[in-house]
Short mmCIF file of C-alpha atoms in Angstrom, two decimals:
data_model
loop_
_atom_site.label_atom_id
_atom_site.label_comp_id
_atom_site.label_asym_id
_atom_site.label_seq_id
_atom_site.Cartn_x
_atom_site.Cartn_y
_atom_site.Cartn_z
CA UNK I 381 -152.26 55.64 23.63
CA UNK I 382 -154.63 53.59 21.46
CA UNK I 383 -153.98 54.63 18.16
CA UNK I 384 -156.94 53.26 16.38
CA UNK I 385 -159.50 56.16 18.25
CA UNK I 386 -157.20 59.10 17.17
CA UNK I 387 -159.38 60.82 14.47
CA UNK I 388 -157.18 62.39 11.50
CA UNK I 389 -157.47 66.31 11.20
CA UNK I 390 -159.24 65.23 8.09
CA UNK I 391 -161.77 63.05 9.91
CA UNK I 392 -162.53 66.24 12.12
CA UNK I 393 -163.20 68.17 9.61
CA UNK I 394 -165.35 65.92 8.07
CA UNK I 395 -167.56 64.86 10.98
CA UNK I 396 -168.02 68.55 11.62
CA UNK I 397 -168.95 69.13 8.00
CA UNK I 398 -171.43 66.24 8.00
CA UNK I 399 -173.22 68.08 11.43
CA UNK I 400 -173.38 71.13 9.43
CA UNK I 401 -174.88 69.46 6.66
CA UNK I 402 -177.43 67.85 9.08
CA UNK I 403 -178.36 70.75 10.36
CA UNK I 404 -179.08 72.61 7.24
CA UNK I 405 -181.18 70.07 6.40
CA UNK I 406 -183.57 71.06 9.38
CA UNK I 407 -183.92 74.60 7.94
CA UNK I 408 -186.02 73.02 5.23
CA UNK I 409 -187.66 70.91 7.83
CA UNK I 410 -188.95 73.83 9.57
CA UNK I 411 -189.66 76.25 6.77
CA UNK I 412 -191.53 74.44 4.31
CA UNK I 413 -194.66 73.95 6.57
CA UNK I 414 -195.52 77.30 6.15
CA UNK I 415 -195.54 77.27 2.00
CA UNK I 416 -197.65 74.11 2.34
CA UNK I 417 -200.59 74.47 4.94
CA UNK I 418 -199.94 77.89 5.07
CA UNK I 419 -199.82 79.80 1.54
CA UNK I 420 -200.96 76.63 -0.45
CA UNK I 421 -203.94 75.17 1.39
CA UNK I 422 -205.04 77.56 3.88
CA UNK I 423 -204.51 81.04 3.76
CA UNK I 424 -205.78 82.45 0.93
CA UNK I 425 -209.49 80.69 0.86
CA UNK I 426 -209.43 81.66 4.99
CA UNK I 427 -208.01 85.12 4.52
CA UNK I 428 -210.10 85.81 1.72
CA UNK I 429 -213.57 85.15 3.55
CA UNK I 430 -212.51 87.46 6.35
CA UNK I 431 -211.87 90.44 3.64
CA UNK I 432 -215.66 89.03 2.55
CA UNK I 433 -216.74 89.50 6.19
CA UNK I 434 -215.36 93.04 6.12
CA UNK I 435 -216.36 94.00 2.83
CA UNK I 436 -219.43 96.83 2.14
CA UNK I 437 -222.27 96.11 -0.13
CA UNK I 438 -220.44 95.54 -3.39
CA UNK I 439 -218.05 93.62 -2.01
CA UNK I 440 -215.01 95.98 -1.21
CA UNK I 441 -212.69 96.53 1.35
CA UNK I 442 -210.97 99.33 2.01
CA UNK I 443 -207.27 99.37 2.79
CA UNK I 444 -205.89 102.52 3.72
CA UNK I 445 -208.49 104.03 2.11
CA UNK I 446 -208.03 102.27 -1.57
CA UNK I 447 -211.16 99.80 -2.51
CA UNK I 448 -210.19 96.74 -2.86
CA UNK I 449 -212.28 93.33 -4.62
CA UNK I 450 -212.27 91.22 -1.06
CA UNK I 451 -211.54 88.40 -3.81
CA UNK I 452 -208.62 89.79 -4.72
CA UNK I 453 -206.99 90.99 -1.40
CA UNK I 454 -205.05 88.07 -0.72
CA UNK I 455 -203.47 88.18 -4.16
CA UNK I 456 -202.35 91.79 -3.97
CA UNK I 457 -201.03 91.04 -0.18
CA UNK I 458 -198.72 87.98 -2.14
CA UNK I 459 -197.72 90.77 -4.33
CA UNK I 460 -196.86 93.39 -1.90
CA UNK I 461 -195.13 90.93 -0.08
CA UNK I 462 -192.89 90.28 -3.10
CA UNK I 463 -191.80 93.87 -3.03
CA UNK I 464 -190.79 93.80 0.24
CA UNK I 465 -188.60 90.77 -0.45
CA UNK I 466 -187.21 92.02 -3.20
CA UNK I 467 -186.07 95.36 -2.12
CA UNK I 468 -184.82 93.44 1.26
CA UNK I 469 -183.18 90.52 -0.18
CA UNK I 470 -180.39 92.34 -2.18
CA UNK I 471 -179.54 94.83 1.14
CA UNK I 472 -179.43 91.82 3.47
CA UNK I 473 -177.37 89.23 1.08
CA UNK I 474 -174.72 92.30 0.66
CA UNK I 475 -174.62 92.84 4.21
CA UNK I 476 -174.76 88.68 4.99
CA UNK I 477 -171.62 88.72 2.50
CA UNK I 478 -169.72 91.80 4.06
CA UNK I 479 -169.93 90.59 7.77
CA UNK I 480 -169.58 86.92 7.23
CA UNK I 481 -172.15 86.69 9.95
CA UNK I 482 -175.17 85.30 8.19
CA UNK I 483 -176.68 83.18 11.78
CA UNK I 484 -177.53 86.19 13.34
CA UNK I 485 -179.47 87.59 10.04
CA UNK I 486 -180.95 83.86 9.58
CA UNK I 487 -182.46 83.74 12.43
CA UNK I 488 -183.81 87.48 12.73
CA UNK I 489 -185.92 86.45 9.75
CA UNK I 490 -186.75 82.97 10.61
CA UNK I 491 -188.14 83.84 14.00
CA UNK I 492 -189.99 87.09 12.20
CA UNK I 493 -191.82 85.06 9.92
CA UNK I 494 -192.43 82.30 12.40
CA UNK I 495 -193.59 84.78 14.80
CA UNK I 496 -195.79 86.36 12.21
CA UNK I 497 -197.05 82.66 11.09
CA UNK I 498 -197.91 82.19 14.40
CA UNK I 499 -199.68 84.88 15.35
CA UNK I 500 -202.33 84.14 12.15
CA UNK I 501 -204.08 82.71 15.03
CA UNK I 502 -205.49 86.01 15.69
CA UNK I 503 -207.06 86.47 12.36
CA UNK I 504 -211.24 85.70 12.83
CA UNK I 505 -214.05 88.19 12.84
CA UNK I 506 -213.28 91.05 10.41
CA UNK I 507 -209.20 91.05 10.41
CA UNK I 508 -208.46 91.49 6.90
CA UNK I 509 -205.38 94.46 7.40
CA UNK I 510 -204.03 92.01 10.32
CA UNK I 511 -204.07 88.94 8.18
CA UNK I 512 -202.70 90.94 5.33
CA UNK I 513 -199.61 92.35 7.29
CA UNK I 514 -198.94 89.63 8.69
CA UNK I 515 -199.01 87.64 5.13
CA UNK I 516 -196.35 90.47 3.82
CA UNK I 517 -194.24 89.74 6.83
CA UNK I 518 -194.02 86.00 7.10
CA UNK I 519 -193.55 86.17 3.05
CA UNK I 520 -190.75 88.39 3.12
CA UNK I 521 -189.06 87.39 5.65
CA UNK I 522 -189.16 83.28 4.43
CA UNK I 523 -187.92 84.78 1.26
CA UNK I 524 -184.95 86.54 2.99
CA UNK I 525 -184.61 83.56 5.45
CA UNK I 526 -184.15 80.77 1.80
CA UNK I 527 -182.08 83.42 0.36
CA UNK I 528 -179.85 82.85 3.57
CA UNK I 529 -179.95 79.35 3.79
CA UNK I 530 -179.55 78.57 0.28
CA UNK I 531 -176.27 80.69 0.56
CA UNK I 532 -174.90 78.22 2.86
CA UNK I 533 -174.88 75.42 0.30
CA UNK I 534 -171.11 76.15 -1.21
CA UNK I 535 -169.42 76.76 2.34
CA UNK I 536 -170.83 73.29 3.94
CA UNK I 537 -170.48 71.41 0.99
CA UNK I 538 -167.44 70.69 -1.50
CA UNK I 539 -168.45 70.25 -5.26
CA UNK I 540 -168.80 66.73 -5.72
CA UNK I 541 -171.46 66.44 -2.78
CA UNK I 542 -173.75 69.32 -3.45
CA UNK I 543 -176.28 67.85 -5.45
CA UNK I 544 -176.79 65.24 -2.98
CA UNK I 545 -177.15 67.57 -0.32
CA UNK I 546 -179.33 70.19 -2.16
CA UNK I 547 -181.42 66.99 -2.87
CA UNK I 548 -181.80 65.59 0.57
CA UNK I 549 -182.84 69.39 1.97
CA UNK I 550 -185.31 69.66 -0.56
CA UNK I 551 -186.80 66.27 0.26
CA UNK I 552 -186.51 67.17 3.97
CA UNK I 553 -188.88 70.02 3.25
CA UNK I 554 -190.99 67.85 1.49
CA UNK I 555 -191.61 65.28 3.91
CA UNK I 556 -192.14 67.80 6.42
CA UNK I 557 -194.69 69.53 4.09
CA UNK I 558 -196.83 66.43 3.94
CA UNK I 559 -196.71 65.39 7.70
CA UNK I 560 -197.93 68.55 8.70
CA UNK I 561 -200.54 68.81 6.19
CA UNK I 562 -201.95 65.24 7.00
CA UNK I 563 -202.13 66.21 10.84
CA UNK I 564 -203.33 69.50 10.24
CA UNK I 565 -206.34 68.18 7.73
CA UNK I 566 -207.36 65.43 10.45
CA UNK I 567 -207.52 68.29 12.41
CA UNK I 568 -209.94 70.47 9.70
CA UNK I 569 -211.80 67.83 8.87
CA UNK I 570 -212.93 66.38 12.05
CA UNK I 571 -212.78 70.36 13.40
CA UNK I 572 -216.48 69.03 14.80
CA UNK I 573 -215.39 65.70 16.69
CA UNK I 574 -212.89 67.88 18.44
CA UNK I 575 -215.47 70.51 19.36
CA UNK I 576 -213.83 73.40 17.02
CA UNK I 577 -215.66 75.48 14.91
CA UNK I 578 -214.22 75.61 11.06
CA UNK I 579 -212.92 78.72 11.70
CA UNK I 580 -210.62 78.28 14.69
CA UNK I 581 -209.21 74.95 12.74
CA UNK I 582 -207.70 76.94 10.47
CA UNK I 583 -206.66 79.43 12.58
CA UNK I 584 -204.85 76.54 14.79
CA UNK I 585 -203.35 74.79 11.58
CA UNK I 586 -202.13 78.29 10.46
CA UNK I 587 -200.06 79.48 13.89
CA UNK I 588 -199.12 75.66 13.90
CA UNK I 589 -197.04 75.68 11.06
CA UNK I 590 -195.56 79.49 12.98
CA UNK I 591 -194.66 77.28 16.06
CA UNK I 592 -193.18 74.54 14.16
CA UNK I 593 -190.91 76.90 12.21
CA UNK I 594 -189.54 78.67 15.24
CA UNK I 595 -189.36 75.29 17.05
CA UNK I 596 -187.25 73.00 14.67
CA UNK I 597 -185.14 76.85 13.29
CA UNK I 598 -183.07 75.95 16.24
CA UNK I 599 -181.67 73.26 14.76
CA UNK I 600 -179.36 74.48 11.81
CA UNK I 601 -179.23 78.27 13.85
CA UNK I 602 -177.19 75.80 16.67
CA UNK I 603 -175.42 73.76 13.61
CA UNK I 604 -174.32 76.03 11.44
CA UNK I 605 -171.39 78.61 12.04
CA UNK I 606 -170.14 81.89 10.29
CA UNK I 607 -166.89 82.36 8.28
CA UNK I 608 -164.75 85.05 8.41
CA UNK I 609 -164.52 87.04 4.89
CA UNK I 610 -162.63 89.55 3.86
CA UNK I 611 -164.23 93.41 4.53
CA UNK I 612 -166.06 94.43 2.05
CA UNK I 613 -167.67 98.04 0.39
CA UNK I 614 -170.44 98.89 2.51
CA UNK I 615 -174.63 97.45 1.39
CA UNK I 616 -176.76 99.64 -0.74
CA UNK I 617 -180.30 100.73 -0.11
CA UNK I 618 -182.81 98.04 -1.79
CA UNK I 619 -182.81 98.54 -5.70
CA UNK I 620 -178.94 99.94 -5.86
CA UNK I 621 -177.70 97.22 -4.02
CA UNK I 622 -179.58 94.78 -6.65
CA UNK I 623 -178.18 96.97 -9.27
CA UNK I 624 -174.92 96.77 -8.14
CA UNK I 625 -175.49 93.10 -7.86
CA UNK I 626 -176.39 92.90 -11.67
CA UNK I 627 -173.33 94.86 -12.41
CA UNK I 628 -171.27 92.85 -11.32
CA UNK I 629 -172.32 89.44 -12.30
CA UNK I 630 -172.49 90.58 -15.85
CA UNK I 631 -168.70 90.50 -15.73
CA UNK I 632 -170.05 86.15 -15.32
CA UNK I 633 -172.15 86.24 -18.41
CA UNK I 634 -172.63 82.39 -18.15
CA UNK I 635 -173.58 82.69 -14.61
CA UNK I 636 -176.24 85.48 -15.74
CA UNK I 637 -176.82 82.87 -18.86
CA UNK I 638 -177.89 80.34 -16.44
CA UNK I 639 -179.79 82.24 -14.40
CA UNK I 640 -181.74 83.20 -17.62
CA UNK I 641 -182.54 79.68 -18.09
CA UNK I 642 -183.72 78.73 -14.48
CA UNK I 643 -185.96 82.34 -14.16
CA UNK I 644 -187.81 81.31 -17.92
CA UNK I 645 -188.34 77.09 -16.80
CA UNK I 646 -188.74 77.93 -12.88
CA UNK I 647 -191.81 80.32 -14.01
CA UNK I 648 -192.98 77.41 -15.52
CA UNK I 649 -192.77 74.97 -12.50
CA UNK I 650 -194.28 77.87 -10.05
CA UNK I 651 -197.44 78.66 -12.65
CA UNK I 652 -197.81 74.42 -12.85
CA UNK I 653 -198.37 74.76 -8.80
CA UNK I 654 -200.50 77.56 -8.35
CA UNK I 655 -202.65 76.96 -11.26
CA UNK I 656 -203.07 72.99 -11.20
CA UNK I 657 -205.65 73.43 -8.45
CA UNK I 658 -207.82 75.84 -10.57
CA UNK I 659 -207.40 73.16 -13.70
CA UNK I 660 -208.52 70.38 -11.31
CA UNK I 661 -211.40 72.43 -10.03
CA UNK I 662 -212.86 74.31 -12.98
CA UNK I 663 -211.49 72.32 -16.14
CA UNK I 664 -211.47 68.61 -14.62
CA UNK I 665 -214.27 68.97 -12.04
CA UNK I 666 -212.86 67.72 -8.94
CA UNK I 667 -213.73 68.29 -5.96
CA UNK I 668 -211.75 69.87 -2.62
CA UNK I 669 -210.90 67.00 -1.15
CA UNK I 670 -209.62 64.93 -4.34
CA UNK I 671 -207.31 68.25 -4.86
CA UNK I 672 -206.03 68.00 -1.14
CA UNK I 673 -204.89 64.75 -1.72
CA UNK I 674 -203.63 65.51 -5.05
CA UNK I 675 -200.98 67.93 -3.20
CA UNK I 676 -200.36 65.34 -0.40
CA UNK I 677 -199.43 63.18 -2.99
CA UNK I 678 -197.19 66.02 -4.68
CA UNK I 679 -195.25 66.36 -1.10
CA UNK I 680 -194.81 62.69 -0.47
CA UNK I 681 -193.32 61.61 -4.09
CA UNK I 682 -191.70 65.40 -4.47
CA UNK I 683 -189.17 63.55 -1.40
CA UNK I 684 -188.62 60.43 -3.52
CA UNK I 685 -188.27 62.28 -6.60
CA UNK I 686 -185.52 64.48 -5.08
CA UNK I 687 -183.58 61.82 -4.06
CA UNK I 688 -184.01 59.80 -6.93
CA UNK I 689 -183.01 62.84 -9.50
CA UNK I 690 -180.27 63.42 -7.11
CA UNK I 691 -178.79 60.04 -7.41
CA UNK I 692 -178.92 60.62 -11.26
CA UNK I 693 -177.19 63.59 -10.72
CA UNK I 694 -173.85 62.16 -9.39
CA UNK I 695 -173.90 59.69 -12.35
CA UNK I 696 -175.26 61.73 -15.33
CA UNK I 697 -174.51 65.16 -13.72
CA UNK I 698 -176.72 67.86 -12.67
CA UNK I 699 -177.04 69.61 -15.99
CA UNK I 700 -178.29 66.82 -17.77
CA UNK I 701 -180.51 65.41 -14.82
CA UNK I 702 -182.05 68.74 -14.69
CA UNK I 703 -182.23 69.02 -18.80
CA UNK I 704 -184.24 65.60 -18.57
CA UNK I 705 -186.70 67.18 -15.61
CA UNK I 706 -187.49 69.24 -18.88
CA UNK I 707 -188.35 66.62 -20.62
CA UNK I 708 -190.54 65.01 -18.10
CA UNK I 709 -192.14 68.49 -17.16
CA UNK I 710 -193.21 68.91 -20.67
CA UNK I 711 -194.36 65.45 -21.31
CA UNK I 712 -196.66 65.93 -17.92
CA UNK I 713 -197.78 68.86 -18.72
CA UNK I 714 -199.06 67.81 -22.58
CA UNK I 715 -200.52 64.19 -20.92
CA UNK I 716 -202.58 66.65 -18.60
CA UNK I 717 -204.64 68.41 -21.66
CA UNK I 718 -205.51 65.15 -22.31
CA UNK I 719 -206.99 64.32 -18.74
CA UNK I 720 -210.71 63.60 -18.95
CA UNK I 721 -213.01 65.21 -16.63
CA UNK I 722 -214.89 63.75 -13.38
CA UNK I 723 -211.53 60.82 -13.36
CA UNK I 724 -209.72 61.59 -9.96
CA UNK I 725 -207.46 58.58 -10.94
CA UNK I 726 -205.56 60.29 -13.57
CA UNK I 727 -205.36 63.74 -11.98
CA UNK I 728 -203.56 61.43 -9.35
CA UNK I 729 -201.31 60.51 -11.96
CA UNK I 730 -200.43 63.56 -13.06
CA UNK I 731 -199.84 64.81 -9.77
CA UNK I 732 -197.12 61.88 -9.31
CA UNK I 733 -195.59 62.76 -12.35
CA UNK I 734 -194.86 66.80 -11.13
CA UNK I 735 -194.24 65.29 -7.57
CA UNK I 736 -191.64 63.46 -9.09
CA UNK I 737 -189.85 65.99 -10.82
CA UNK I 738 -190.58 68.89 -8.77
CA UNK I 739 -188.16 68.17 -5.90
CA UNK I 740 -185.58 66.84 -8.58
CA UNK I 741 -185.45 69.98 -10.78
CA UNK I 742 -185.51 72.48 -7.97
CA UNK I 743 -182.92 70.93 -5.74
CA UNK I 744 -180.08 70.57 -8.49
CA UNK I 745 -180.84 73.80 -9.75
CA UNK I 746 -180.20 75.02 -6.52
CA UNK I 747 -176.83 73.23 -6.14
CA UNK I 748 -175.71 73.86 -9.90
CA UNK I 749 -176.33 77.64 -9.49
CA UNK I 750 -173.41 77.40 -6.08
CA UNK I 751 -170.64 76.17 -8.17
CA UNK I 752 -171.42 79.40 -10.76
CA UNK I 753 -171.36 81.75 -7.60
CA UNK I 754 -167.88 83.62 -7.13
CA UNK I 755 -166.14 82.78 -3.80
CA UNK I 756 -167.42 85.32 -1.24
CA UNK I 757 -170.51 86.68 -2.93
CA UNK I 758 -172.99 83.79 -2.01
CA UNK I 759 -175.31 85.34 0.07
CA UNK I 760 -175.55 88.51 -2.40
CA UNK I 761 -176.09 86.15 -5.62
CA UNK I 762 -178.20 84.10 -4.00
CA UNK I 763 -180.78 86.83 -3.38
CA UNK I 764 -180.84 87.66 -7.15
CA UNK I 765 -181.43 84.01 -7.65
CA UNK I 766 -184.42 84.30 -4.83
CA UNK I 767 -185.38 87.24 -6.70
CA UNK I 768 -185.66 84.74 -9.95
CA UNK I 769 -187.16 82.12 -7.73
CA UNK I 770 -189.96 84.01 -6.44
CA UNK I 771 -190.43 87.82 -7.37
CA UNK I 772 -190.09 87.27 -11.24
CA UNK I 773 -192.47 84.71 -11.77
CA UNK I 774 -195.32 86.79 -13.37
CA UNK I 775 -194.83 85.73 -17.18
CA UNK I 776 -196.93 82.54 -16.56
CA UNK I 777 -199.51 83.09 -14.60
CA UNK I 778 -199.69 86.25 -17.26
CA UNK I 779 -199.67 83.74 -20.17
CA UNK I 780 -202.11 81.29 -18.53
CA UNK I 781 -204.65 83.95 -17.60
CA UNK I 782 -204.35 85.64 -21.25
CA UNK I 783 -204.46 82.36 -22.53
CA UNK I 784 -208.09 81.18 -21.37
CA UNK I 785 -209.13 84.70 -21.49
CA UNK I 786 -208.95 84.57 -25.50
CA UNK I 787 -210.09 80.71 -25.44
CA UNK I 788 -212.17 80.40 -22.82
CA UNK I 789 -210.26 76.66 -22.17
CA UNK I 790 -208.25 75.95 -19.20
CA UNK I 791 -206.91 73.16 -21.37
CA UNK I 792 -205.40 75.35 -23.84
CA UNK I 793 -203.99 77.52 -21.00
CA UNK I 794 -202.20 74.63 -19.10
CA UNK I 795 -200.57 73.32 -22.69
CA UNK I 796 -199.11 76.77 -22.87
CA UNK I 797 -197.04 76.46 -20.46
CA UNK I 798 -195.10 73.92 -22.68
CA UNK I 799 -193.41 76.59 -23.71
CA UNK I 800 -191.45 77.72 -20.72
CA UNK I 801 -190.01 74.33 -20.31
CA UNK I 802 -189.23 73.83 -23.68
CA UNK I 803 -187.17 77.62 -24.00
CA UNK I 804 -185.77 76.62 -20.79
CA UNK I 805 -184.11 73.61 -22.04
CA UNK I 806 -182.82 75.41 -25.08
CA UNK I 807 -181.03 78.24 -22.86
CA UNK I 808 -179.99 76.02 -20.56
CA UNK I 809 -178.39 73.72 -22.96
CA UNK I 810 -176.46 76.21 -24.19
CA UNK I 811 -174.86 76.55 -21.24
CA UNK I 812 -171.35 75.65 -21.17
CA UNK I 813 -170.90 75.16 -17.57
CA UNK I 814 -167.50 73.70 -16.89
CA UNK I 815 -166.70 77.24 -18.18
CA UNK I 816 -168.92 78.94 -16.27
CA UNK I 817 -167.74 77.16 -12.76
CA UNK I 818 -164.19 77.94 -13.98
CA UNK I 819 -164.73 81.72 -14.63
CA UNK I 820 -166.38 81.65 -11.22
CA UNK I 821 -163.42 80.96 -9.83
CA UNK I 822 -164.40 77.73 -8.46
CA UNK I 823 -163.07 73.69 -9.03
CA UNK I 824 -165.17 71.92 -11.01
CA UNK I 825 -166.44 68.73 -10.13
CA UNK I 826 -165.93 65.41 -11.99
CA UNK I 827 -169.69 65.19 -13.04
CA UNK I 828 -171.56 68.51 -13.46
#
């Protein structure tokens, strides 16, 4: 027998760890279409002109019987759709944890929201309570499919790779994000040269990014595999189970500590991308198309900033990458009250500088928050840190609307946000997390 093509038990088990890895990657891949022509570009101007269509005299529709602003409908269908997630998220991470048979759960809400993505195709005429369902479905159940996913991250990847492989999903995502978008706004904006009306363009870049979810799902639902763990107490309805979650991470206080830090900057980050569209708009006055390319440009340096960030990560570790993302975030933010109006070059510029650190900052956050996870529990504390990621993030959208409310300067609301990122950093700081991966019951890594 030729010995040199015998591979090592060792070498097996790290080829079959590098497939895994590959195919997580392709979760991110398929998912992140739908945040990006979906929720960020396209549904909520589309959605809300069909609540318009529906809408009586002074402008109200009536779901379930409760007027409703047609302005405001998509914005209280986001909302609902965070309650869903969150009372699903703790019930399904519990149950994820308890089993050891996540794929199955995966998939049940990655082909629910793709399904519902997909069938956004339907929505034209006067189909405000179909788009709106279907908005609280595909929400909830992406939310429930990243809480999932993210899980994953500490079984397929030892310590010392994590960041690199948080990092290189995120920028998957990413690059996916802006391929789609670019086909799918050749496709809006030259709706007439392929005989569409304006309306059924959206409609086909909406159930596009369904179809492309379910499609490329496949991927890391034939990759990945299930681990056996030990039986545990049996999930609690919604809230209790979340409770009960809470309970017992607060005997991890630095875990909790942490996730203090991440839910006070990551408001920050999520308030900088929903509201940078309405400072380019009403503050900078720019038009639609200079903002579309703005968040083209987001998607395409958010990959090279994860990677880069990444790669300072394994020599400077992830706290102190991340700590410097602060930095950068608050520097960024304070160059943009600056901007001058009517100058689409230096929007551009600041839209490089958040693409840059967006991917960076999210991605080792990600991967730092798995080492502080106890052995056995990821699933159920990574839907608390879902929970952080996307149904707590109220404060600064709160702050920024309050903000040019009593000054009537979008401006002064943007530099407010300073202040998330800079009380972030402090927490975080404070963090000691060798300690923290230690009382987690996990090795710590060389650099961290």
């Amino acid at each position: 027998m030729d010995t040199d093509t015998v591979q090592s038990p060792a070498a097996d088990d790290s080829a079959g760890r590098r497939r895994e890895q590959r195919g997580w990657y392709f979760y991110d891949w398929a998912c992140s279409v739908y945040s990006t022509s979906v929720l960020t570009v396209f549904l909520g101007p589309y959605l809300t002109s069909v609540a318009e269509a529906a809408a009586d005299a002074d402008g109200f529709v009536h779901p379930l019987g409760v007027p409703v602003r047609a302005g405001s409908f998509f914005a209280y269908a986001v909302s609902l759709s965070v309650v869903v997630a969150v009372l699903a998220m703790p019930l399904v991470g519990a149950a994820a944890d308890r089993t050891g048979r996540k794929k199955p759960l995966l998939a049940t809400a990655a082909y629910t929201g793709a399904a519902a993505t997909a069938g956004m195709f339907f929505l034209d005429g006067d189909r405000y309570l179909l788009g709106g369902l279907l908005l609280v479905v595909a929400n909830a159940a992406q939310s429930v499919a990243m809480m999932l996913y993210n899980s994953y991250l500490p079984q397929i990847a030892p310590p010392e790779e994590r960041d690199a492989v948080s990092s290189r999903g995120w920028a998957f995502g990413y690059a996916a994000g802006a391929l789609v978008l670019v086909a799918n706004l050749v496709l809006y904006t030259g709706h007439d040269s392929f005989g569409l009306s304006e309306g059924m363009a959206v409609r086909i870049c909406l159930a596009s990014a369904g179809l492309w979810w379910g499609a490329f799902a496949l991927i890391p639902l034939r990759r990945l595999r299930d681990r056996r763990t030990p039986a545990r107490e049996a999930a609690l309805p919604g809230f209790r189970q979340l409770a009960a979650t809470v309970r017992d991470m607060r005997r991890h206080p630095l875990t909790l500590a942490f996730l203090l830090a991440y839910l006070i900057y990551n408001d920050g980050i999520q308030t900088v991308i929903s509201q940078a569209s309405v400072y380019g708009s009403k503050e900078l006055g720019l038009g639609q198309s200079t903002l579309i390319v703005a968040v083209l440009l987001v998607q395409v340096l958010a990959v090279a900033g994860a990677l880069l960030l990444g790669r300072c990560a394994r020599r400077y570790g992830a706290k102190r990458t991340i700590l410097g993302s602060l930095v950068a975030w608050t520097l960024t933010l304070a160059a943009g009250y600056f901007l001058p109006a009517g100058a689409p070059v230096w929007f551009f510029v600041l839209a490089a500088g958040i693409g840059l650190v967006l991917g960076g900052s999210q991605a080792l956050s990600r991967s730092l928050f798995s080492h502080l996870v106890p052995p056995g529990k990821e699933a159920e504390y990574f839907s608390a840190y879902e929970i952080s990621d996307r149904g707590l993030s109220w404060l600064g959208p709160l702050l920024f609307g309050l903000t040019y409310q009593l000054t009537g300067s979008y401006r002064d609301a943007i530099l407010s946000l300073v202040g998330f990122f800079v009380l972030g950093f402090v927490l975080l700081a404070r963090v000691p997390v060798r300690r923290a991966i230690t009382d987690a019951g996990n090795p710590v890594p060389q650099r961290i």
